[in-house]
PDB file of C-alpha atoms in Angstrom:
ATOM      1  CA  MET A 200      -5.367 -14.303  -1.053  1.00  0.00           C
ATOM      2  CA  GLY A 201      -3.244 -17.249  -2.132  1.00  0.00           C
ATOM      3  CA  VAL A 202      -0.018 -19.153  -1.618  1.00  0.00           C
ATOM      4  CA  VAL A 203       3.097 -17.590  -3.184  1.00  0.00           C
ATOM      5  CA  TYR A 204       6.196 -19.437  -4.417  1.00  0.00           C
ATOM      6  CA  LYS A 205       9.481 -18.172  -5.829  1.00  0.00           C
ATOM      7  CA  ALA A 206      10.120 -19.812  -9.221  1.00  0.00           C
ATOM      8  CA  GLN A 207      12.387 -19.666 -12.267  1.00  0.00           C
ATOM      9  CA  ASP A 208      10.933 -18.795 -15.679  1.00  0.00           C
ATOM     10  CA  THR A 209      13.011 -21.162 -17.840  1.00  0.00           C
ATOM     11  CA  LYS A 210      11.887 -19.586 -21.124  1.00  0.00           C
ATOM     12  CA  LEU A 211      12.904 -16.018 -20.281  1.00  0.00           C
ATOM     13  CA  ASP A 212      15.481 -16.932 -17.628  1.00  0.00           C
ATOM     14  CA  ARG A 213      14.076 -14.747 -14.869  1.00  0.00           C
ATOM     15  CA  LEU A 214      12.795 -15.138 -11.333  1.00  0.00           C
ATOM     16  CA  VAL A 215       9.038 -14.888 -10.904  1.00  0.00           C
ATOM     17  CA  ALA A 216       6.548 -15.191  -8.074  1.00  0.00           C
ATOM     18  CA  LEU A 217       3.771 -17.739  -8.584  1.00  0.00           C
ATOM     19  CA  LYS A 218       0.611 -17.114  -6.621  1.00  0.00           C
ATOM     20  CA  PHE A 219      -1.726 -20.120  -6.432  1.00  0.00           C
ATOM     21  CA  LEU A 220      -5.338 -20.185  -5.357  1.00  0.00           C
ATOM     22  CA  PRO A 221      -5.443 -21.977  -1.973  1.00  0.00           C
ATOM     23  CA  PRO A 222      -6.508 -25.644  -2.370  1.00  0.00           C
ATOM     24  CA  HIS A 223      -9.591 -25.203  -0.179  1.00  0.00           C
ATOM     25  CA  LEU A 224     -10.906 -22.550  -2.590  1.00  0.00           C
ATOM     26  CA  VAL A 225     -10.202 -24.400  -5.852  1.00  0.00           C
ATOM     27  CA  ARG A 226     -13.774 -25.705  -6.014  1.00  0.00           C
ATOM     28  CA  SER A 227     -15.297 -22.398  -4.905  1.00  0.00           C
ATOM     29  CA  GLU A 228     -16.632 -20.386  -7.830  1.00  0.00           C
ATOM     30  CA  THR A 229     -16.581 -17.210  -5.728  1.00  0.00           C
ATOM     31  CA  GLY A 230     -13.008 -17.904  -4.633  1.00  0.00           C
ATOM     32  CA  LYS A 231     -11.853 -18.489  -8.201  1.00  0.00           C
ATOM     33  CA  ALA A 232     -13.670 -15.403  -9.464  1.00  0.00           C
ATOM     34  CA  ARG A 233     -12.139 -13.218  -6.767  1.00  0.00           C
ATOM     35  CA  PHE A 234      -8.678 -14.643  -7.471  1.00  0.00           C
ATOM     36  CA  LEU A 235      -9.076 -13.835 -11.165  1.00  0.00           C
ATOM     37  CA  GLN A 236     -10.356 -10.366 -10.291  1.00  0.00           C
ATOM     38  CA  GLU A 237      -7.122  -9.716  -8.388  1.00  0.00           C
ATOM     39  CA  ALA A 238      -5.112 -10.711 -11.457  1.00  0.00           C
ATOM     40  CA  LYS A 239      -7.212  -8.514 -13.728  1.00  0.00           C
ATOM     41  CA  ALA A 240      -6.852  -5.550 -11.387  1.00  0.00           C
ATOM     42  CA  ALA A 241      -3.059  -5.715 -11.240  1.00  0.00           C
ATOM     43  CA  ALA A 242      -2.679  -6.667 -14.923  1.00  0.00           C
ATOM     44  CA  ALA A 243      -4.652  -3.567 -15.924  1.00  0.00           C
ATOM     45  CA  LEU A 244      -1.871  -1.401 -14.506  1.00  0.00           C
ATOM     46  CA  ASN A 245       1.493  -0.638 -16.063  1.00  0.00           C
ATOM     47  CA  HIS A 246       3.474   1.369 -13.561  1.00  0.00           C
ATOM     48  CA  PRO A 247       6.948   1.048 -12.016  1.00  0.00           C
ATOM     49  CA  ASN A 248       5.462   1.176  -8.502  1.00  0.00           C
ATOM     50  CA  VAL A 249       2.952  -1.633  -9.093  1.00  0.00           C
ATOM     51  CA  CYS A 250       3.978  -5.296  -9.117  1.00  0.00           C
ATOM     52  CA  THR A 251       3.827  -6.484 -12.754  1.00  0.00           C
ATOM     53  CA  ILE A 252       1.616  -9.419 -13.775  1.00  0.00           C
ATOM     54  CA  TYR A 253       3.194 -11.697 -16.402  1.00  0.00           C
ATOM     55  CA  GLU A 254       0.661 -14.481 -16.862  1.00  0.00           C
ATOM     56  CA  ILE A 255      -2.686 -15.749 -15.592  1.00  0.00           C
ATOM     57  CA  GLN A 256      -4.010 -19.295 -15.672  1.00  0.00           C
ATOM     58  CA  ASP A 257      -7.732 -18.680 -15.989  1.00  0.00           C
ATOM     59  CA  ALA A 258      -9.664 -19.822 -12.953  1.00  0.00           C
ATOM     60  CA  GLY A 259     -12.592 -20.628 -15.201  1.00  0.00           C
ATOM     61  CA  GLU A 260     -10.978 -23.829 -16.451  1.00  0.00           C
ATOM     62  CA  PRO A 261     -11.782 -27.047 -14.562  1.00  0.00           C
ATOM     63  CA  ALA A 262      -9.205 -27.305 -11.799  1.00  0.00           C
ATOM     64  CA  LYS A 263      -7.751 -30.542 -10.484  1.00  0.00           C
ATOM     65  CA  LYS A 264      -5.859 -31.074  -7.287  1.00  0.00           C
ATOM     66  CA  THR A 265      -2.504 -31.234  -9.049  1.00  0.00           C
ATOM     67  CA  ALA A 266      -0.438 -28.089  -8.635  1.00  0.00           C
ATOM     68  CA  ASP A 267       0.009 -27.519 -12.383  1.00  0.00           C
ATOM     69  CA  LYS A 268      -3.768 -27.391 -12.860  1.00  0.00           C
ATOM     70  CA  GLN A 269      -4.459 -24.952 -10.046  1.00  0.00           C
ATOM     71  CA  PRO A 270      -5.348 -21.377 -11.025  1.00  0.00           C
ATOM     72  CA  PHE A 271      -2.276 -19.177 -10.634  1.00  0.00           C
ATOM     73  CA  ILE A 272      -0.858 -15.735 -11.292  1.00  0.00           C
ATOM     74  CA  ALA A 273       2.746 -15.375 -12.482  1.00  0.00           C
ATOM     75  CA  MET A 274       4.077 -12.016 -11.380  1.00  0.00           C
ATOM     76  CA  GLU A 275       7.216  -9.990 -10.914  1.00  0.00           C
ATOM     77  CA  TYR A 276       9.425 -11.334  -8.150  1.00  0.00           C
ATOM     78  CA  VAL A 277      10.269  -8.433  -5.861  1.00  0.00           C
ATOM     79  CA  GLU A 278      13.453  -8.912  -3.872  1.00  0.00           C
ATOM     80  CA  GLY A 279      13.489  -6.664  -0.847  1.00  0.00           C
ATOM     81  CA  LYS A 280      11.494  -5.986   2.312  1.00  0.00           C
ATOM     82  CA  ASN A 281       7.949  -4.931   3.018  1.00  0.00           C
ATOM     83  CA  LEU A 282       7.293  -1.825   5.089  1.00  0.00           C
ATOM     84  CA  ARG A 283       6.336  -3.904   8.125  1.00  0.00           C
ATOM     85  CA  GLU A 284       9.833  -5.433   8.098  1.00  0.00           C
ATOM     86  CA  ILE A 285      11.438  -2.017   7.601  1.00  0.00           C
ATOM     87  CA  ILE A 286       9.477  -0.596  10.554  1.00  0.00           C
ATOM     88  CA  SER A 287      10.557  -3.488  12.775  1.00  0.00           C
ATOM     89  CA  GLU A 288      14.222  -2.783  11.973  1.00  0.00           C
ATOM     90  CA  ALA A 289      14.229   1.003  12.316  1.00  0.00           C
ATOM     91  CA  VAL A 290      11.714   2.945  14.407  1.00  0.00           C
ATOM     92  CA  PRO A 291      11.036   5.608  13.503  1.00  0.00           C
ATOM     93  CA  VAL A 292      11.911   5.457   9.811  1.00  0.00           C
ATOM     94  CA  SER A 293      13.713   8.568   8.543  1.00  0.00           C
ATOM     95  CA  ALA A 294      11.203  11.256   7.520  1.00  0.00           C
ATOM     96  CA  VAL A 295      13.125  11.777   4.266  1.00  0.00           C
ATOM     97  CA  HIS A 296      12.668   8.097   3.379  1.00  0.00           C
ATOM     98  CA  VAL A 297       9.007   8.154   4.426  1.00  0.00           C
ATOM     99  CA  ILE A 298       8.358  11.097   2.099  1.00  0.00           C
ATOM    100  CA  GLU A 299      10.032   9.199  -0.756  1.00  0.00           C
ATOM    101  CA  TYR A 300       7.976   6.078  -0.034  1.00  0.00           C
ATOM    102  CA  ALA A 301       4.801   8.153   0.268  1.00  0.00           C
ATOM    103  CA  ILE A 302       5.242   9.779  -3.130  1.00  0.00           C
ATOM    104  CA  GLU A 303       5.791   6.412  -4.820  1.00  0.00           C
ATOM    105  CA  ILE A 304       2.828   4.796  -3.033  1.00  0.00           C
ATOM    106  CA  ALA A 305       0.659   7.738  -4.067  1.00  0.00           C
ATOM    107  CA  LYS A 306       1.817   7.431  -7.691  1.00  0.00           C
ATOM    108  CA  ALA A 307       0.918   3.726  -7.705  1.00  0.00           C
ATOM    109  CA  LEU A 308      -2.519   4.507  -6.289  1.00  0.00           C
ATOM    110  CA  GLN A 309      -2.952   7.324  -8.795  1.00  0.00           C
ATOM    111  CA  GLU A 310      -2.390   4.841 -11.621  1.00  0.00           C
ATOM    112  CA  ALA A 311      -4.925   2.443 -10.083  1.00  0.00           C
ATOM    113  CA  HIS A 312      -7.547   5.084  -9.346  1.00  0.00           C
ATOM    114  CA  GLN A 313      -7.305   6.520 -12.858  1.00  0.00           C
ATOM    115  CA  ALA A 314      -8.029   3.003 -14.144  1.00  0.00           C
ATOM    116  CA  GLY A 315     -11.109   2.816 -11.906  1.00  0.00           C
ATOM    117  CA  ILE A 316      -9.462   0.425  -9.431  1.00  0.00           C
ATOM    118  CA  ILE A 317      -9.672   0.832  -5.650  1.00  0.00           C
ATOM    119  CA  HIS A 318      -7.098  -1.314  -3.810  1.00  0.00           C
ATOM    120  CA  ARG A 319      -9.018  -1.581  -0.489  1.00  0.00           C
ATOM    121  CA  ASP A 320      -6.225  -3.382   1.382  1.00  0.00           C
ATOM    122  CA  ILE A 321      -3.349  -0.903   1.636  1.00  0.00           C
ATOM    123  CA  LYS A 322      -1.177  -1.844   4.621  1.00  0.00           C
ATOM    124  CA  SER A 323       2.508  -2.042   5.482  1.00  0.00           C
ATOM    125  CA  GLU A 324       2.721  -5.753   4.582  1.00  0.00           C
ATOM    126  CA  ASN A 325       1.361  -5.077   1.077  1.00  0.00           C
ATOM    127  CA  ILE A 326       3.999  -2.501   0.171  1.00  0.00           C
ATOM    128  CA  MET A 327       7.476  -3.728  -0.763  1.00  0.00           C
ATOM    129  CA  VAL A 328      10.694  -1.767  -1.147  1.00  0.00           C
ATOM    130  CA  ASN A 329      13.055  -3.537  -3.529  1.00  0.00           C
ATOM    131  CA  THR A 330      16.839  -3.659  -3.300  1.00  0.00           C
ATOM    132  CA  LYS A 331      17.066  -0.470  -5.399  1.00  0.00           C
ATOM    133  CA  GLY A 332      14.854   1.421  -2.952  1.00  0.00           C
ATOM    134  CA  GLN A 333      11.844   1.395  -5.271  1.00  0.00           C
ATOM    135  CA  VAL A 334       8.348   0.943  -3.837  1.00  0.00           C
ATOM    136  CA  LYS A 335       6.087  -1.795  -5.201  1.00  0.00           C
ATOM    137  CA  VAL A 336       2.410  -1.925  -4.231  1.00  0.00           C
ATOM    138  CA  MET A 337       1.288  -5.553  -4.035  1.00  0.00           C
ATOM    139  CA  ASP A 338      -1.746  -7.748  -3.441  1.00  0.00           C
ATOM    140  CA  PHE A 339      -4.862  -6.525  -5.200  1.00  0.00           C
ATOM    141  CA  GLY A 340      -6.876  -9.375  -3.650  1.00  0.00           C
ATOM    142  CA  LEU A 341      -9.615  -7.056  -2.383  1.00  0.00           C
ATOM    143  CA  ALA A 342      -9.440  -4.611  -5.277  1.00  0.00           C
ATOM    144  CA  LYS A 343     -12.658  -3.132  -6.569  1.00  0.00           C
ATOM    145  CA  LEU A 344     -12.742  -2.840 -10.354  1.00  0.00           C
ATOM    146  CA  LYS A 345     -14.956  -0.326 -12.089  1.00  0.00           C
ATOM    147  CA  GLY A 346     -17.959  -2.170 -13.512  1.00  0.00           C
ATOM    148  CA  SER A 347     -17.080  -5.468 -11.817  1.00  0.00           C
ATOM    149  CA  VAL A 348     -19.667  -7.724 -10.241  1.00  0.00           C
ATOM    150  CA  LYS A 349     -19.779  -7.661  -6.445  1.00  0.00           C
ATOM    151  CA  LEU A 350     -18.368 -11.009  -5.351  1.00  0.00           C
ATOM    152  CA  THR A 351     -18.474 -10.869  -1.582  1.00  0.00           C
ATOM    153  CA  LYS A 352     -20.474  -9.640   1.344  1.00  0.00           C
ATOM    154  CA  THR A 353     -19.558  -6.234   2.719  1.00  0.00           C
ATOM    155  CA  SER A 354     -17.912  -7.702   5.816  1.00  0.00           C
ATOM    156  CA  SER A 355     -15.435  -9.706   3.754  1.00  0.00           C
ATOM    157  CA  THR A 356     -14.332  -6.706   1.680  1.00  0.00           C
ATOM    158  CA  ILE A 357     -12.689  -5.144   4.716  1.00  0.00           C
ATOM    159  CA  GLY A 358      -8.913  -5.336   4.598  1.00  0.00           C
ATOM    160  CA  THR A 359      -6.718  -5.717   7.662  1.00  0.00           C
ATOM    161  CA  LEU A 360      -8.812  -4.095  10.375  1.00  0.00           C
ATOM    162  CA  ALA A 361      -6.374  -1.517  11.765  1.00  0.00           C
ATOM    163  CA  TYR A 362      -5.829  -0.066   8.261  1.00  0.00           C
ATOM    164  CA  SER A 363      -9.510   0.016   7.257  1.00  0.00           C
ATOM    165  CA  SER A 364     -11.251   3.314   6.599  1.00  0.00           C
ATOM    166  CA  PRO A 365     -14.364   4.327   8.566  1.00  0.00           C
ATOM    167  CA  GLU A 366     -16.492   3.897   5.454  1.00  0.00           C
ATOM    168  CA  GLN A 367     -15.213   0.351   4.956  1.00  0.00           C
ATOM    169  CA  LEU A 368     -16.138  -0.514   8.538  1.00  0.00           C
ATOM    170  CA  GLN A 369     -19.576   1.049   8.136  1.00  0.00           C
ATOM    171  CA  GLY A 370     -20.287  -0.846   4.924  1.00  0.00           C
ATOM    172  CA  ILE A 371     -20.522   2.365   2.920  1.00  0.00           C
ATOM    173  CA  GLU A 372     -19.541   2.418  -0.759  1.00  0.00           C
ATOM    174  CA  VAL A 373     -15.836   3.254  -0.927  1.00  0.00           C
ATOM    175  CA  ASP A 374     -13.883   5.319  -3.407  1.00  0.00           C
ATOM    176  CA  ALA A 375     -10.266   6.399  -3.857  1.00  0.00           C
ATOM    177  CA  ARG A 376     -10.329   8.342  -0.578  1.00  0.00           C
ATOM    178  CA  SER A 377     -10.618   5.071   1.343  1.00  0.00           C
ATOM    179  CA  ASP A 378      -7.208   4.005  -0.010  1.00  0.00           C
ATOM    180  CA  LEU A 379      -5.821   7.386   1.052  1.00  0.00           C
ATOM    181  CA  PHE A 380      -7.023   6.822   4.631  1.00  0.00           C
ATOM    182  CA  SER A 381      -5.264   3.440   4.703  1.00  0.00           C
ATOM    183  CA  MET A 382      -2.147   5.065   3.289  1.00  0.00           C
ATOM    184  CA  GLY A 383      -2.331   7.587   6.129  1.00  0.00           C
ATOM    185  CA  VAL A 384      -2.252   4.704   8.619  1.00  0.00           C
ATOM    186  CA  VAL A 385       0.884   3.345   6.917  1.00  0.00           C
ATOM    187  CA  LEU A 386       2.640   6.733   7.002  1.00  0.00           C
ATOM    188  CA  TYR A 387       1.736   7.236  10.672  1.00  0.00           C
ATOM    189  CA  GLU A 388       3.132   3.787  11.437  1.00  0.00           C
ATOM    190  CA  LEU A 389       6.370   4.517   9.547  1.00  0.00           C
ATOM    191  CA  LEU A 390       6.914   7.800  11.369  1.00  0.00           C
ATOM    192  CA  THR A 391       6.035   6.636  14.882  1.00  0.00           C
ATOM    193  CA  GLY A 392       6.334   2.855  14.997  1.00  0.00           C
ATOM    194  CA  HIS A 393       2.723   2.720  16.225  1.00  0.00           C
ATOM    195  CA  LEU A 394      -0.698   2.322  14.642  1.00  0.00           C
ATOM    196  CA  PRO A 395      -2.916   5.414  14.996  1.00  0.00           C
ATOM    197  CA  PHE A 396      -5.959   3.391  16.061  1.00  0.00           C
ATOM    198  CA  LYS A 397      -5.543   0.528  18.504  1.00  0.00           C
ATOM    199  CA  GLY A 398      -7.464  -1.823  20.740  1.00  0.00           C
ATOM    200  CA  ASP A 399      -7.118  -5.120  22.565  1.00  0.00           C
ATOM    201  CA  TYR A 400      -9.888  -6.697  20.505  1.00  0.00           C
ATOM    202  CA  GLU A 401     -11.595  -6.104  17.155  1.00  0.00           C
ATOM    203  CA  ALA A 402     -14.559  -4.112  18.462  1.00  0.00           C
ATOM    204  CA  ALA A 403     -12.179  -1.764  20.291  1.00  0.00           C
ATOM    205  CA  ILE A 404     -10.170  -1.149  17.105  1.00  0.00           C
ATOM    206  CA  VAL A 405     -13.359  -0.431  15.163  1.00  0.00           C
ATOM    207  CA  TYR A 406     -14.506   1.988  17.889  1.00  0.00           C
ATOM    208  CA  SER A 407     -11.142   3.755  17.817  1.00  0.00           C
ATOM    209  CA  ILE A 408     -11.195   4.199  14.029  1.00  0.00           C
ATOM    210  CA  LEU A 409     -14.762   5.517  14.088  1.00  0.00           C
ATOM    211  CA  ASN A 410     -14.587   7.722  17.183  1.00  0.00           C
ATOM    212  CA  GLU A 411     -11.090   8.519  18.443  1.00  0.00           C
ATOM    213  CA  GLN A 412      -8.412  10.913  17.241  1.00  0.00           C
ATOM    214  CA  PRO A 413      -4.862   9.596  16.822  1.00  0.00           C
ATOM    215  CA  GLN A 414      -2.114  10.842  19.102  1.00  0.00           C
ATOM    216  CA  PRO A 415      -0.232  13.660  17.331  1.00  0.00           C
ATOM    217  CA  VAL A 416       2.705  12.373  15.304  1.00  0.00           C
ATOM    218  CA  SER A 417       4.977  14.989  16.868  1.00  0.00           C
ATOM    219  CA  ASP A 418       4.285  13.599  20.355  1.00  0.00           C
ATOM    220  CA  LEU A 419       5.869  10.319  19.303  1.00  0.00           C
ATOM    221  CA  ASN A 420       8.431  11.685  16.856  1.00  0.00           C
ATOM    222  CA  PRO A 421       9.354  15.346  17.498  1.00  0.00           C
ATOM    223  CA  GLY A 422      11.564  15.349  14.406  1.00  0.00           C
ATOM    224  CA  VAL A 423       8.593  15.279  12.013  1.00  0.00           C
ATOM    225  CA  SER A 424       7.800  18.671  10.506  1.00  0.00           C
ATOM    226  CA  GLU A 425       4.469  20.341  11.222  1.00  0.00           C
ATOM    227  CA  LYS A 426       3.609  20.304   7.509  1.00  0.00           C
ATOM    228  CA  PHE A 427       4.234  16.556   7.185  1.00  0.00           C
ATOM    229  CA  GLU A 428       2.191  15.880  10.319  1.00  0.00           C
ATOM    230  CA  GLN A 429      -0.678  17.913   8.857  1.00  0.00           C
ATOM    231  CA  ILE A 430      -0.604  15.803   5.685  1.00  0.00           C
ATOM    232  CA  VAL A 431      -0.729  12.536   7.644  1.00  0.00           C
ATOM    233  CA  LEU A 432      -3.536  13.718   9.937  1.00  0.00           C
ATOM    234  CA  LYS A 433      -5.503  14.994   6.938  1.00  0.00           C
ATOM    235  CA  LEU A 434      -5.307  11.536   5.372  1.00  0.00           C
ATOM    236  CA  LEU A 435      -6.663  10.114   8.645  1.00  0.00           C
ATOM    237  CA  GLU A 436      -9.755  12.325   8.732  1.00  0.00           C
ATOM    238  CA  LYS A 437     -12.861  10.245   9.441  1.00  0.00           C
ATOM    239  CA  ASP A 438     -14.961  12.231   6.962  1.00  0.00           C
ATOM    240  CA  PRO A 439     -13.735  11.458   3.410  1.00  0.00           C
ATOM    241  CA  HIS A 440     -14.597  15.013   2.354  1.00  0.00           C
ATOM    242  CA  ARG A 441     -11.984  16.367   4.791  1.00  0.00           C
ATOM    243  CA  ARG A 442      -9.149  14.227   3.368  1.00  0.00           C
ATOM    244  CA  HIS A 443      -7.149  14.841   0.223  1.00  0.00           C
ATOM    245  CA  GLN A 444      -9.721  14.301  -2.492  1.00  0.00           C
ATOM    246  CA  ASN A 445      -7.335  12.617  -4.910  1.00  0.00           C
ATOM    247  CA  THR A 446      -3.759  11.434  -5.260  1.00  0.00           C
ATOM    248  CA  LYS A 447      -2.808  14.405  -7.433  1.00  0.00           C
ATOM    249  CA  ASP A 448      -3.381  16.831  -4.543  1.00  0.00           C
ATOM    250  CA  LEU A 449      -1.580  14.503  -2.140  1.00  0.00           C
ATOM    251  CA  ILE A 450       1.466  14.152  -4.402  1.00  0.00           C
ATOM    252  CA  SER A 451       1.623  17.943  -4.764  1.00  0.00           C
ATOM    253  CA  ASP A 452       1.703  18.380  -0.967  1.00  0.00           C
ATOM    254  CA  LEU A 453       4.291  15.627  -0.542  1.00  0.00           C
ATOM    255  CA  LYS A 454       6.590  17.078  -3.201  1.00  0.00           C
ATOM    256  CA  GLU A 455       6.409  20.443  -1.479  1.00  0.00           C
ATOM    257  CA  ILE A 456       7.728  19.025   1.804  1.00  0.00           C
ATOM    258  CA  GLU A 457      10.221  16.833  -0.094  1.00  0.00           C
ATOM    259  CA  HIS A 458      11.688  20.001  -1.588  1.00  0.00           C
ATOM    260  CA  ILE A 459      11.894  21.597   1.873  1.00  0.00           C
ATOM    261  CA  LYS A 460      13.559  18.499   3.352  1.00  0.00           C
ATOM    262  CA  LEU A 461      16.111  18.337   0.535  1.00  0.00           C
ATOM    263  CA  SER A 462      16.901  22.020   0.990  1.00  0.00           C
ATOM    264  CA  GLU A 463      17.400  21.492   4.736  1.00  0.00           C
ATOM    265  CA  THR A 464      19.668  18.505   4.072  1.00  0.00           C
ATOM    266  CA  LYS A 465      21.796  20.446   1.588  1.00  0.00           C
ATOM    267  CA  GLU A 466      22.102  23.286   4.090  1.00  0.00           C
ATOM    268  CA  LEU A 467      23.263  20.866   6.791  1.00  0.00           C
ATOM    269  CA  ILE A 468      26.008  19.383   4.622  1.00  0.00           C
ATOM    270  CA  LYS A 469      27.025  22.657   3.024  1.00  0.00           C
ATOM    271  CA  PRO A 470      30.847  22.770   3.088  1.00  0.00           C
ATOM    272  CA  LYS A 471      32.559  25.549   4.990  1.00  0.00           C
ATOM    273  CA  VAL A 472      34.278  28.099   2.811  1.00  0.00           C
ATOM    274  CA  SER A 473      37.851  28.770   3.850  1.00  0.00           C
ATOM    275  CA  ASN A 474      39.033  32.356   4.260  1.00  0.00           C
ATOM    276  CA  LYS A 475      42.522  31.386   3.182  1.00  0.00           C
ATOM    277  CA  LYS A 476      43.616  32.573  -0.213  1.00  0.00           C
ATOM    278  CA  ILE A 477      44.840  30.026  -2.693  1.00  0.00           C
ATOM    279  CA  HIS A 478      47.961  31.103  -4.602  1.00  0.00           C
TER     280      HIS A 478
END
């Protein structure tokens, strides 16, 4: 939620991203409170895979229409591409890269969940990969903070529909496993170039998420290992109790297949040993 500008921090001589509360919400107490909640959620985290917050102009101060008086968040400027852009350029994305992205996304979520923060809007557009190949989880606009006051109706706490968990759509209280479902949608999309749950209109998408099983990953991308497919489909279980129960377990499974993939890669590029003797 907000309008983002690239700016130069003249004091510290660095590029930053400035996120302003949209003008139509400046006079909305709920809008300002939710905007500040986003800043608090991200600022509570200190992790290399989470976009860093540098400064917050408190939304509680009287805001005027001038830009310098609007509530804003100054944050790390991430130069790179989001996963949606990466998917559009290379379908499917290499399984090795997807595993690397998945581990870093899971580590970012682990940091958030341990702080009592549920992101609630994990999607390909909210995950950046910077020019060094490092993942940055962005946009905590729908984040749920432990002990925070509920600011919105249930319907408005749903993130982008196709990435929403069944419990979000049903208005059930969500926990960390909801973020893991959304992450599963992202991984499926990276590996296949398609969303697991689709429809021509909103009600059809909701029905698909609640009632239909996704097409097997291997049908769309035969190069994906059975173990990796099992991880993705487990994340997409409709019953939260059938998913990974926390990011620690997920990271453990991902590192196991990362090790297998690296071993396979090393075997493929293993140099041939010559039988000739060297004198």
